[in-house]
Amino acid sequence: MFRPYIKRTSILVFVAVINLLLVYISYISYEFKAFEHYDAKIKSAQIMKDALRSTRNLSNDKIPSLSTQSLSYDRFDSGIIGVDSTSSSITTKEGSLYSKVAVTNPNFSALFIQLFSEIDSSLLNPNKVDTIAVSYTGSFPGANIALLAACKAVNIYPVIISSIGSSSWGANQINMTWADIENHLYGNIFEYRSSAFSLGGDQDRADELSNDIKELLKMRIADNNYSIIESSTLSKSIEKRMELYLAKSKNYKAYVSIGGSAASLGDSTTMRLFLPGLNLEKDSDMEEAINNAFDEDLIDKDINDIIPVIQKFSEELNIPVINIKNINNLCDWYDLPYSDDSYNSMSMEVGFGELFGIRTPHHRLVVWLCLIISLSTLVWVVLSSISQVNKKMEEIHNEPVE
């Protein structure tokens, strides 16, 4: 029986499938407008991704028992997510697992590129070397590596002083302290390492830990060939750090503090003077509120006598400071995944998020091409069917009449 294409079920199904596919392609398409410094951000994220591959191998060697267990929460397979406080004798305080995971995102390194550009875009010129001062703790090894990746991407030299203490879920395993991680990456991925280590924790002496544990941490510092900052008071520890920073350079472009180091940020009062992210000066509103507050517990404790490193750089040296704390806020502000429901295959891709550019759904060119293809298939079916009908009619007319 004669049936033109327009009446054939197989042809109609084929056209329907093609059109459904075109609709899907149009739906998932997007236009991407890259922001300034896109290339530097991508480069830093790729460097960090390579570094995390290396730390995963280190973790497999150092702590093989955790190589598969950690995958359940180590979303970026970094090998540097630690354990809870009950499983580690070197933990200085409680920490957030969400925060420790969020900073292992390779895209977190792009945050530093963004903050550097907000200080001075010339910092991102790879043809010259600028110097920054850096304070690390063991609490956020992912953020530490993110900064190193950003520095390598744009040729910034960091003068680093670290503390080995860590909150839970950070570098709080005795075989995977920040000293072990950084020393492993030095010469392998990066060409810079800490100038010295302190114990960190309370008073920068890890007063909350036992003497045996403190001696064990000192051994980890020495075994990785670092010098140790040991001071009887927090003020002296701050002085030693400043002496070391100023001996290394007199021309710092920024001071970066990652984690809650007592020497870097001071006590709970001074910590609130500097907001997360870039601070060109202290938060004046917060300072006024603190000065006007009356707290009997602070009487005669001379807290104002202790000026932490971040305040010395900001006020005495007039240098911009970058304060990496309150990771949940930073991720919210810069469109980085933080909570469990914010992770998916797209949000974990290198280059995804508003740090890199704007994605507008439904790319106009793709939509128009799909529409043209869709209409073309329909026109083809119609014209082909008309042609078939005309041909059949000619055959009928040409048949002899008996």
PDB file of N, CA, C and O in Angstrom, residues 313-380:
ATOM      1  N   PHE A 313      50.359  44.517  60.362  1.00  0.00           N
ATOM      2  CA  PHE A 313      50.460  44.747  58.922  1.00  0.00           C
ATOM      3  C   PHE A 313      49.459  45.805  58.468  1.00  0.00           C
ATOM      4  O   PHE A 313      49.780  46.674  57.653  1.00  0.00           O
ATOM      5  N   SER A 314      48.250  45.722  58.995  1.00  0.00           N
ATOM      6  CA  SER A 314      47.204  46.633  58.552  1.00  0.00           C
ATOM      7  C   SER A 314      47.426  48.059  59.037  1.00  0.00           C
ATOM      8  O   SER A 314      47.359  49.006  58.243  1.00  0.00           O
ATOM      9  N   GLU A 315      47.710  48.229  60.325  1.00  0.00           N
ATOM     10  CA  GLU A 315      47.780  49.572  60.900  1.00  0.00           C
ATOM     11  C   GLU A 315      49.183  50.169  60.864  1.00  0.00           C
ATOM     12  O   GLU A 315      49.359  51.318  60.480  1.00  0.00           O
ATOM     13  N   GLU A 316      50.177  49.377  61.260  1.00  0.00           N
ATOM     14  CA  GLU A 316      51.532  49.932  61.358  1.00  0.00           C
ATOM     15  C   GLU A 316      52.220  49.995  59.996  1.00  0.00           C
ATOM     16  O   GLU A 316      52.978  50.923  59.715  1.00  0.00           O
ATOM     17  N   LEU A 317      51.979  48.996  59.157  1.00  0.00           N
ATOM     18  CA  LEU A 317      52.635  48.962  57.849  1.00  0.00           C
ATOM     19  C   LEU A 317      51.712  49.394  56.715  1.00  0.00           C
ATOM     20  O   LEU A 317      52.161  49.520  55.573  1.00  0.00           O
ATOM     21  N   ASN A 318      50.420  49.580  57.021  1.00  0.00           N
ATOM     22  CA  ASN A 318      49.440  50.035  56.029  1.00  0.00           C
ATOM     23  C   ASN A 318      49.403  49.121  54.807  1.00  0.00           C
ATOM     24  O   ASN A 318      49.428  49.573  53.655  1.00  0.00           O
ATOM     25  N   ILE A 319      49.342  47.828  55.073  1.00  0.00           N
ATOM     26  CA  ILE A 319      49.338  46.823  54.012  1.00  0.00           C
ATOM     27  C   ILE A 319      47.982  46.111  54.014  1.00  0.00           C
ATOM     28  O   ILE A 319      47.478  45.736  55.079  1.00  0.00           O
ATOM     29  N   PRO A 320      47.354  45.919  52.846  1.00  0.00           N
ATOM     30  CA  PRO A 320      46.069  45.207  52.793  1.00  0.00           C
ATOM     31  C   PRO A 320      46.199  43.783  53.341  1.00  0.00           C
ATOM     32  O   PRO A 320      47.242  43.137  53.165  1.00  0.00           O
ATOM     33  N   VAL A 321      45.162  43.313  53.999  1.00  0.00           N
ATOM     34  CA  VAL A 321      45.191  41.953  54.542  1.00  0.00           C
ATOM     35  C   VAL A 321      44.028  41.143  53.980  1.00  0.00           C
ATOM     36  O   VAL A 321      42.935  41.667  53.751  1.00  0.00           O
ATOM     37  N   ILE A 322      44.300  39.882  53.747  1.00  0.00           N
ATOM     38  CA  ILE A 322      43.282  38.923  53.306  1.00  0.00           C
ATOM     39  C   ILE A 322      43.089  37.930  54.437  1.00  0.00           C
ATOM     40  O   ILE A 322      44.034  37.256  54.851  1.00  0.00           O
ATOM     41  N   ASN A 323      41.879  37.843  54.932  1.00  0.00           N
ATOM     42  CA  ASN A 323      41.571  37.038  56.104  1.00  0.00           C
ATOM     43  C   ASN A 323      40.685  35.860  55.687  1.00  0.00           C
ATOM     44  O   ASN A 323      39.515  36.043  55.351  1.00  0.00           O
ATOM     45  N   ILE A 324      41.253  34.672  55.681  1.00  0.00           N
ATOM     46  CA  ILE A 324      40.496  33.486  55.266  1.00  0.00           C
ATOM     47  C   ILE A 324      39.968  32.775  56.506  1.00  0.00           C
ATOM     48  O   ILE A 324      40.653  31.985  57.154  1.00  0.00           O
ATOM     49  N   LYS A 325      38.742  33.105  56.839  1.00  0.00           N
ATOM     50  CA  LYS A 325      38.004  32.462  57.924  1.00  0.00           C
ATOM     51  C   LYS A 325      36.526  32.522  57.546  1.00  0.00           C
ATOM     52  O   LYS A 325      36.173  33.074  56.509  1.00  0.00           O
ATOM     53  N   ASN A 326      35.656  31.943  58.369  1.00  0.00           N
ATOM     54  CA  ASN A 326      34.224  31.896  58.037  1.00  0.00           C
ATOM     55  C   ASN A 326      34.026  31.427  56.596  1.00  0.00           C
ATOM     56  O   ASN A 326      33.472  32.144  55.751  1.00  0.00           O
ATOM     57  N   ILE A 327      34.482  30.232  56.321  1.00  0.00           N
ATOM     58  CA  ILE A 327      34.480  29.700  54.957  1.00  0.00           C
ATOM     59  C   ILE A 327      33.069  29.666  54.377  1.00  0.00           C
ATOM     60  O   ILE A 327      32.882  29.865  53.173  1.00  0.00           O
ATOM     61  N   ASN A 328      32.073  29.423  55.217  1.00  0.00           N
ATOM     62  CA  ASN A 328      30.692  29.393  54.714  1.00  0.00           C
ATOM     63  C   ASN A 328      30.304  30.732  54.096  1.00  0.00           C
ATOM     64  O   ASN A 328      29.628  30.775  53.050  1.00  0.00           O
ATOM     65  N   ASN A 329      30.727  31.830  54.710  1.00  0.00           N
ATOM     66  CA  ASN A 329      30.431  33.147  54.151  1.00  0.00           C
ATOM     67  C   ASN A 329      31.170  33.387  52.845  1.00  0.00           C
ATOM     68  O   ASN A 329      30.599  33.887  51.869  1.00  0.00           O
ATOM     69  N   LEU A 330      32.447  33.040  52.812  1.00  0.00           N
ATOM     70  CA  LEU A 330      33.236  33.239  51.591  1.00  0.00           C
ATOM     71  C   LEU A 330      32.657  32.444  50.423  1.00  0.00           C
ATOM     72  O   LEU A 330      32.573  32.949  49.298  1.00  0.00           O
ATOM     73  N   CYS A 331      32.238  31.212  50.700  1.00  0.00           N
ATOM     74  CA  CYS A 331      31.660  30.389  49.633  1.00  0.00           C
ATOM     75  C   CYS A 331      30.342  30.976  49.145  1.00  0.00           C
ATOM     76  O   CYS A 331      30.046  30.946  47.945  1.00  0.00           O
ATOM     77  N   ASP A 332      29.573  31.516  50.059  1.00  0.00           N
ATOM     78  CA  ASP A 332      28.306  32.137  49.688  1.00  0.00           C
ATOM     79  C   ASP A 332      28.547  33.389  48.856  1.00  0.00           C
ATOM     80  O   ASP A 332      27.889  33.605  47.822  1.00  0.00           O
ATOM     81  N   TRP A 333      29.489  34.200  49.267  1.00  0.00           N
ATOM     82  CA  TRP A 333      29.762  35.459  48.562  1.00  0.00           C
ATOM     83  C   TRP A 333      30.341  35.236  47.174  1.00  0.00           C
ATOM     84  O   TRP A 333      30.091  36.016  46.255  1.00  0.00           O
ATOM     85  N   TYR A 334      31.146  34.188  47.016  1.00  0.00           N
ATOM     86  CA  TYR A 334      31.858  33.983  45.750  1.00  0.00           C
ATOM     87  C   TYR A 334      31.353  32.773  44.970  1.00  0.00           C
ATOM     88  O   TYR A 334      32.043  32.265  44.086  1.00  0.00           O
ATOM     89  N   ASP A 335      30.132  32.318  45.301  1.00  0.00           N
ATOM     90  CA  ASP A 335      29.462  31.285  44.513  1.00  0.00           C
ATOM     91  C   ASP A 335      30.282  29.997  44.419  1.00  0.00           C
ATOM     92  O   ASP A 335      30.490  29.450  43.338  1.00  0.00           O
ATOM     93  N   LEU A 336      30.738  29.516  45.561  1.00  0.00           N
ATOM     94  CA  LEU A 336      31.437  28.243  45.639  1.00  0.00           C
ATOM     95  C   LEU A 336      30.598  27.269  46.464  1.00  0.00           C
ATOM     96  O   LEU A 336      29.946  27.675  47.431  1.00  0.00           O
ATOM     97  N   PRO A 337      30.587  25.981  46.121  1.00  0.00           N
ATOM     98  CA  PRO A 337      29.767  25.021  46.871  1.00  0.00           C
ATOM     99  C   PRO A 337      30.263  24.852  48.300  1.00  0.00           C
ATOM    100  O   PRO A 337      31.465  24.869  48.553  1.00  0.00           O
ATOM    101  N   TYR A 338      29.311  24.683  49.218  1.00  0.00           N
ATOM    102  CA  TYR A 338      29.664  24.515  50.630  1.00  0.00           C
ATOM    103  C   TYR A 338      28.886  23.367  51.277  1.00  0.00           C
ATOM    104  O   TYR A 338      29.476  22.418  51.764  1.00  0.00           O
ATOM    105  N   SER A 339      27.575  23.445  51.292  1.00  0.00           N
ATOM    106  CA  SER A 339      26.770  22.403  51.923  1.00  0.00           C
ATOM    107  C   SER A 339      26.625  21.206  50.991  1.00  0.00           C
ATOM    108  O   SER A 339      26.900  21.293  49.780  1.00  0.00           O
ATOM    109  N   ASP A 340      26.173  20.089  51.541  1.00  0.00           N
ATOM    110  CA  ASP A 340      26.083  18.851  50.764  1.00  0.00           C
ATOM    111  C   ASP A 340      25.241  19.009  49.502  1.00  0.00           C
ATOM    112  O   ASP A 340      25.604  18.493  48.439  1.00  0.00           O
ATOM    113  N   ASP A 341      24.119  19.730  49.603  1.00  0.00           N
ATOM    114  CA  ASP A 341      23.230  19.834  48.457  1.00  0.00           C
ATOM    115  C   ASP A 341      23.729  20.795  47.378  1.00  0.00           C
ATOM    116  O   ASP A 341      23.104  20.934  46.327  1.00  0.00           O
ATOM    117  N   SER A 342      24.846  21.466  47.625  1.00  0.00           N
ATOM    118  CA  SER A 342      25.379  22.391  46.616  1.00  0.00           C
ATOM    119  C   SER A 342      26.419  21.732  45.708  1.00  0.00           C
ATOM    120  O   SER A 342      26.901  22.355  44.769  1.00  0.00           O
ATOM    121  N   TYR A 343      26.752  20.467  45.994  1.00  0.00           N
ATOM    122  CA  TYR A 343      27.738  19.760  45.176  1.00  0.00           C
ATOM    123  C   TYR A 343      27.040  18.944  44.095  1.00  0.00           C
ATOM    124  O   TYR A 343      26.100  18.201  44.357  1.00  0.00           O
ATOM    125  N   ASN A 344      27.508  19.088  42.879  1.00  0.00           N
ATOM    126  CA  ASN A 344      27.075  18.242  41.770  1.00  0.00           C
ATOM    127  C   ASN A 344      28.185  18.227  40.735  1.00  0.00           C
ATOM    128  O   ASN A 344      29.212  18.906  40.895  1.00  0.00           O
ATOM    129  N   SER A 345      28.007  17.470  39.673  1.00  0.00           N
ATOM    130  CA  SER A 345      29.076  17.321  38.684  1.00  0.00           C
ATOM    131  C   SER A 345      29.458  18.646  38.055  1.00  0.00           C
ATOM    132  O   SER A 345      30.625  18.868  37.706  1.00  0.00           O
ATOM    133  N   MET A 346      28.497  19.562  37.924  1.00  0.00           N
ATOM    134  CA  MET A 346      28.791  20.848  37.304  1.00  0.00           C
ATOM    135  C   MET A 346      29.509  21.783  38.280  1.00  0.00           C
ATOM    136  O   MET A 346      30.511  22.416  37.926  1.00  0.00           O
ATOM    137  N   SER A 347      29.008  21.886  39.524  1.00  0.00           N
ATOM    138  CA  SER A 347      29.593  22.829  40.480  1.00  0.00           C
ATOM    139  C   SER A 347      31.009  22.436  40.889  1.00  0.00           C
ATOM    140  O   SER A 347      31.742  23.256  41.428  1.00  0.00           O
ATOM    141  N   MET A 348      31.387  21.173  40.636  1.00  0.00           N
ATOM    142  CA  MET A 348      32.726  20.708  41.001  1.00  0.00           C
ATOM    143  C   MET A 348      33.704  20.780  39.828  1.00  0.00           C
ATOM    144  O   MET A 348      34.867  20.433  39.966  1.00  0.00           O
ATOM    145  N   GLU A 349      33.235  21.232  38.669  1.00  0.00           N
ATOM    146  CA  GLU A 349      34.115  21.358  37.507  1.00  0.00           C
ATOM    147  C   GLU A 349      35.059  22.549  37.667  1.00  0.00           C
ATOM    148  O   GLU A 349      34.675  23.589  38.208  1.00  0.00           O
ATOM    149  N   VAL A 350      36.284  22.403  37.185  1.00  0.00           N
ATOM    150  CA  VAL A 350      37.217  23.526  37.156  1.00  0.00           C
ATOM    151  C   VAL A 350      36.652  24.619  36.245  1.00  0.00           C
ATOM    152  O   VAL A 350      36.252  24.351  35.113  1.00  0.00           O
ATOM    153  N   GLY A 351      36.565  25.830  36.779  1.00  0.00           N
ATOM    154  CA  GLY A 351      36.074  26.953  35.990  1.00  0.00           C
ATOM    155  C   GLY A 351      34.602  27.240  36.147  1.00  0.00           C
ATOM    156  O   GLY A 351      34.074  28.148  35.500  1.00  0.00           O
ATOM    157  N   PHE A 352      33.920  26.492  37.038  1.00  0.00           N
ATOM    158  CA  PHE A 352      32.495  26.751  37.229  1.00  0.00           C
ATOM    159  C   PHE A 352      32.283  27.774  38.338  1.00  0.00           C
ATOM    160  O   PHE A 352      32.951  27.742  39.364  1.00  0.00           O
ATOM    161  N   GLY A 353      31.324  28.674  38.130  1.00  0.00           N
ATOM    162  CA  GLY A 353      30.966  29.623  39.174  1.00  0.00           C
ATOM    163  C   GLY A 353      31.196  31.061  38.760  1.00  0.00           C
ATOM    164  O   GLY A 353      31.855  31.367  37.757  1.00  0.00           O
ATOM    165  N   GLU A 354      30.659  31.966  39.563  1.00  0.00           N
ATOM    166  CA  GLU A 354      30.703  33.392  39.240  1.00  0.00           C
ATOM    167  C   GLU A 354      32.083  34.007  39.424  1.00  0.00           C
ATOM    168  O   GLU A 354      32.289  35.155  39.033  1.00  0.00           O
ATOM    169  N   LEU A 355      33.029  33.268  40.010  1.00  0.00           N
ATOM    170  CA  LEU A 355      34.401  33.758  40.061  1.00  0.00           C
ATOM    171  C   LEU A 355      35.011  33.821  38.663  1.00  0.00           C
ATOM    172  O   LEU A 355      35.913  34.620  38.405  1.00  0.00           O
ATOM    173  N   PHE A 356      34.515  32.974  37.783  1.00  0.00           N
ATOM    174  CA  PHE A 356      35.112  32.843  36.460  1.00  0.00           C
ATOM    175  C   PHE A 356      34.352  33.603  35.382  1.00  0.00           C
ATOM    176  O   PHE A 356      34.940  34.067  34.409  1.00  0.00           O
ATOM    177  N   GLY A 357      33.045  33.709  35.525  1.00  0.00           N
ATOM    178  CA  GLY A 357      32.250  34.377  34.504  1.00  0.00           C
ATOM    179  C   GLY A 357      30.774  34.142  34.725  1.00  0.00           C
ATOM    180  O   GLY A 357      30.361  33.550  35.717  1.00  0.00           O
ATOM    181  N   ILE A 358      29.973  34.604  33.773  1.00  0.00           N
ATOM    182  CA  ILE A 358      28.516  34.477  33.866  1.00  0.00           C
ATOM    183  C   ILE A 358      28.033  33.496  32.808  1.00  0.00           C
ATOM    184  O   ILE A 358      28.362  33.616  31.629  1.00  0.00           O
ATOM    185  N   ARG A 359      27.245  32.537  33.250  1.00  0.00           N
ATOM    186  CA  ARG A 359      26.604  31.596  32.333  1.00  0.00           C
ATOM    187  C   ARG A 359      25.146  32.011  32.143  1.00  0.00           C
ATOM    188  O   ARG A 359      24.386  32.067  33.101  1.00  0.00           O
ATOM    189  N   THR A 360      24.784  32.296  30.892  1.00  0.00           N
ATOM    190  CA  THR A 360      23.398  32.620  30.568  1.00  0.00           C
ATOM    191  C   THR A 360      22.769  31.412  29.901  1.00  0.00           C
ATOM    192  O   THR A 360      23.287  30.930  28.891  1.00  0.00           O
ATOM    193  N   PRO A 361      21.671  30.885  30.450  1.00  0.00           N
ATOM    194  CA  PRO A 361      21.074  29.681  29.858  1.00  0.00           C
ATOM    195  C   PRO A 361      20.550  29.922  28.452  1.00  0.00           C
ATOM    196  O   PRO A 361      20.160  31.034  28.096  1.00  0.00           O
ATOM    197  N   HIS A 362      20.561  28.839  27.650  1.00  0.00           N
ATOM    198  CA  HIS A 362      19.991  28.826  26.299  1.00  0.00           C
ATOM    199  C   HIS A 362      20.771  29.740  25.358  1.00  0.00           C
ATOM    200  O   HIS A 362      20.384  30.884  25.090  1.00  0.00           O
ATOM    201  N   HIS A 363      21.878  29.220  24.852  1.00  0.00           N
ATOM    202  CA  HIS A 363      22.713  29.957  23.903  1.00  0.00           C
ATOM    203  C   HIS A 363      21.889  30.303  22.669  1.00  0.00           C
ATOM    204  O   HIS A 363      21.310  29.422  22.014  1.00  0.00           O
ATOM    205  N   ARG A 364      21.830  31.590  22.340  1.00  0.00           N
ATOM    206  CA  ARG A 364      20.957  32.032  21.257  1.00  0.00           C
ATOM    207  C   ARG A 364      21.300  31.387  19.920  1.00  0.00           C
ATOM    208  O   ARG A 364      20.411  30.990  19.153  1.00  0.00           O
ATOM    209  N   LEU A 365      22.597  31.278  19.625  1.00  0.00           N
ATOM    210  CA  LEU A 365      23.001  30.677  18.347  1.00  0.00           C
ATOM    211  C   LEU A 365      22.576  29.216  18.283  1.00  0.00           C
ATOM    212  O   LEU A 365      22.078  28.741  17.256  1.00  0.00           O
ATOM    213  N   VAL A 366      22.769  28.500  19.400  1.00  0.00           N
ATOM    214  CA  VAL A 366      22.392  27.083  19.441  1.00  0.00           C
ATOM    215  C   VAL A 366      20.881  26.933  19.277  1.00  0.00           C
ATOM    216  O   VAL A 366      20.398  26.059  18.543  1.00  0.00           O
ATOM    217  N   VAL A 367      20.111  27.792  19.960  1.00  0.00           N
ATOM    218  CA  VAL A 367      18.645  27.727  19.859  1.00  0.00           C
ATOM    219  C   VAL A 367      18.189  27.966  18.419  1.00  0.00           C
ATOM    220  O   VAL A 367      17.328  27.237  17.892  1.00  0.00           O
ATOM    221  N   TRP A 368      18.766  28.967  17.763  1.00  0.00           N
ATOM    222  CA  TRP A 368      18.385  29.250  16.382  1.00  0.00           C
ATOM    223  C   TRP A 368      18.773  28.109  15.437  1.00  0.00           C
ATOM    224  O   TRP A 368      17.992  27.746  14.541  1.00  0.00           O
ATOM    225  N   LEU A 369      19.942  27.542  15.640  1.00  0.00           N
ATOM    226  CA  LEU A 369      20.368  26.418  14.790  1.00  0.00           C
ATOM    227  C   LEU A 369      19.437  25.222  14.971  1.00  0.00           C
ATOM    228  O   LEU A 369      19.059  24.559  13.992  1.00  0.00           O
ATOM    229  N   CYS A 370      19.081  24.957  16.244  1.00  0.00           N
ATOM    230  CA  CYS A 370      18.171  23.838  16.501  1.00  0.00           C
ATOM    231  C   CYS A 370      16.802  24.093  15.876  1.00  0.00           C
ATOM    232  O   CYS A 370      16.161  23.170  15.340  1.00  0.00           O
ATOM    233  N   LEU A 371      16.331  25.339  15.946  1.00  0.00           N
ATOM    234  CA  LEU A 371      15.049  25.675  15.335  1.00  0.00           C
ATOM    235  C   LEU A 371      15.092  25.484  13.824  1.00  0.00           C
ATOM    236  O   LEU A 371      14.156  24.929  13.216  1.00  0.00           O
ATOM    237  N   ILE A 372      16.202  25.916  13.207  1.00  0.00           N
ATOM    238  CA  ILE A 372      16.343  25.769  11.750  1.00  0.00           C
ATOM    239  C   ILE A 372      16.367  24.298  11.353  1.00  0.00           C
ATOM    240  O   ILE A 372      15.726  23.887  10.381  1.00  0.00           O
ATOM    241  N   ILE A 373      17.106  23.500  12.134  1.00  0.00           N
ATOM    242  CA  ILE A 373      17.171  22.060  11.833  1.00  0.00           C
ATOM    243  C   ILE A 373      15.801  21.416  12.000  1.00  0.00           C
ATOM    244  O   ILE A 373      15.372  20.589  11.185  1.00  0.00           O
ATOM    245  N   SER A 374      15.088  21.822  13.071  1.00  0.00           N
ATOM    246  CA  SER A 374      13.756  21.264  13.311  1.00  0.00           C
ATOM    247  C   SER A 374      12.802  21.603  12.163  1.00  0.00           C
ATOM    248  O   SER A 374      12.090  20.729  11.644  1.00  0.00           O
ATOM    249  N   LEU A 375      12.784  22.865  11.768  1.00  0.00           N
ATOM    250  CA  LEU A 375      11.911  23.272  10.664  1.00  0.00           C
ATOM    251  C   LEU A 375      12.325  22.601   9.360  1.00  0.00           C
ATOM    252  O   LEU A 375      11.468  22.239   8.539  1.00  0.00           O
ATOM    253  N   SER A 376      13.621  22.423   9.178  1.00  0.00           N
ATOM    254  CA  SER A 376      14.118  21.789   7.946  1.00  0.00           C
ATOM    255  C   SER A 376      13.631  20.351   7.835  1.00  0.00           C
ATOM    256  O   SER A 376      13.264  19.885   6.740  1.00  0.00           O
ATOM    257  N   THR A 377      13.625  19.619   8.981  1.00  0.00           N
ATOM    258  CA  THR A 377      13.137  18.238   8.938  1.00  0.00           C
ATOM    259  C   THR A 377      11.654  18.190   8.605  1.00  0.00           C
ATOM    260  O   THR A 377      11.206  17.322   7.838  1.00  0.00           O
ATOM    261  N   LEU A 378      10.900  19.137   9.156  1.00  0.00           N
ATOM    262  CA  LEU A 378       9.463  19.176   8.858  1.00  0.00           C
ATOM    263  C   LEU A 378       9.219  19.521   7.399  1.00  0.00           C
ATOM    264  O   LEU A 378       8.366  18.909   6.730  1.00  0.00           O
ATOM    265  N   VAL A 379       9.950  20.505   6.880  1.00  0.00           N
ATOM    266  CA  VAL A 379       9.812  20.889   5.470  1.00  0.00           C
ATOM    267  C   VAL A 379      10.198  19.716   4.574  1.00  0.00           C
ATOM    268  O   VAL A 379       9.533  19.440   3.560  1.00  0.00           O
ATOM    269  N   TRP A 380      11.240  18.993   4.969  1.00  0.00           N
ATOM    270  CA  TRP A 380      11.676  17.837   4.166  1.00  0.00           C
ATOM    271  C   TRP A 380      10.584  16.782   4.097  1.00  0.00           C
ATOM    272  O   TRP A 380      10.303  16.223   3.032  1.00  0.00           O
TER     273      TRP A 380
END
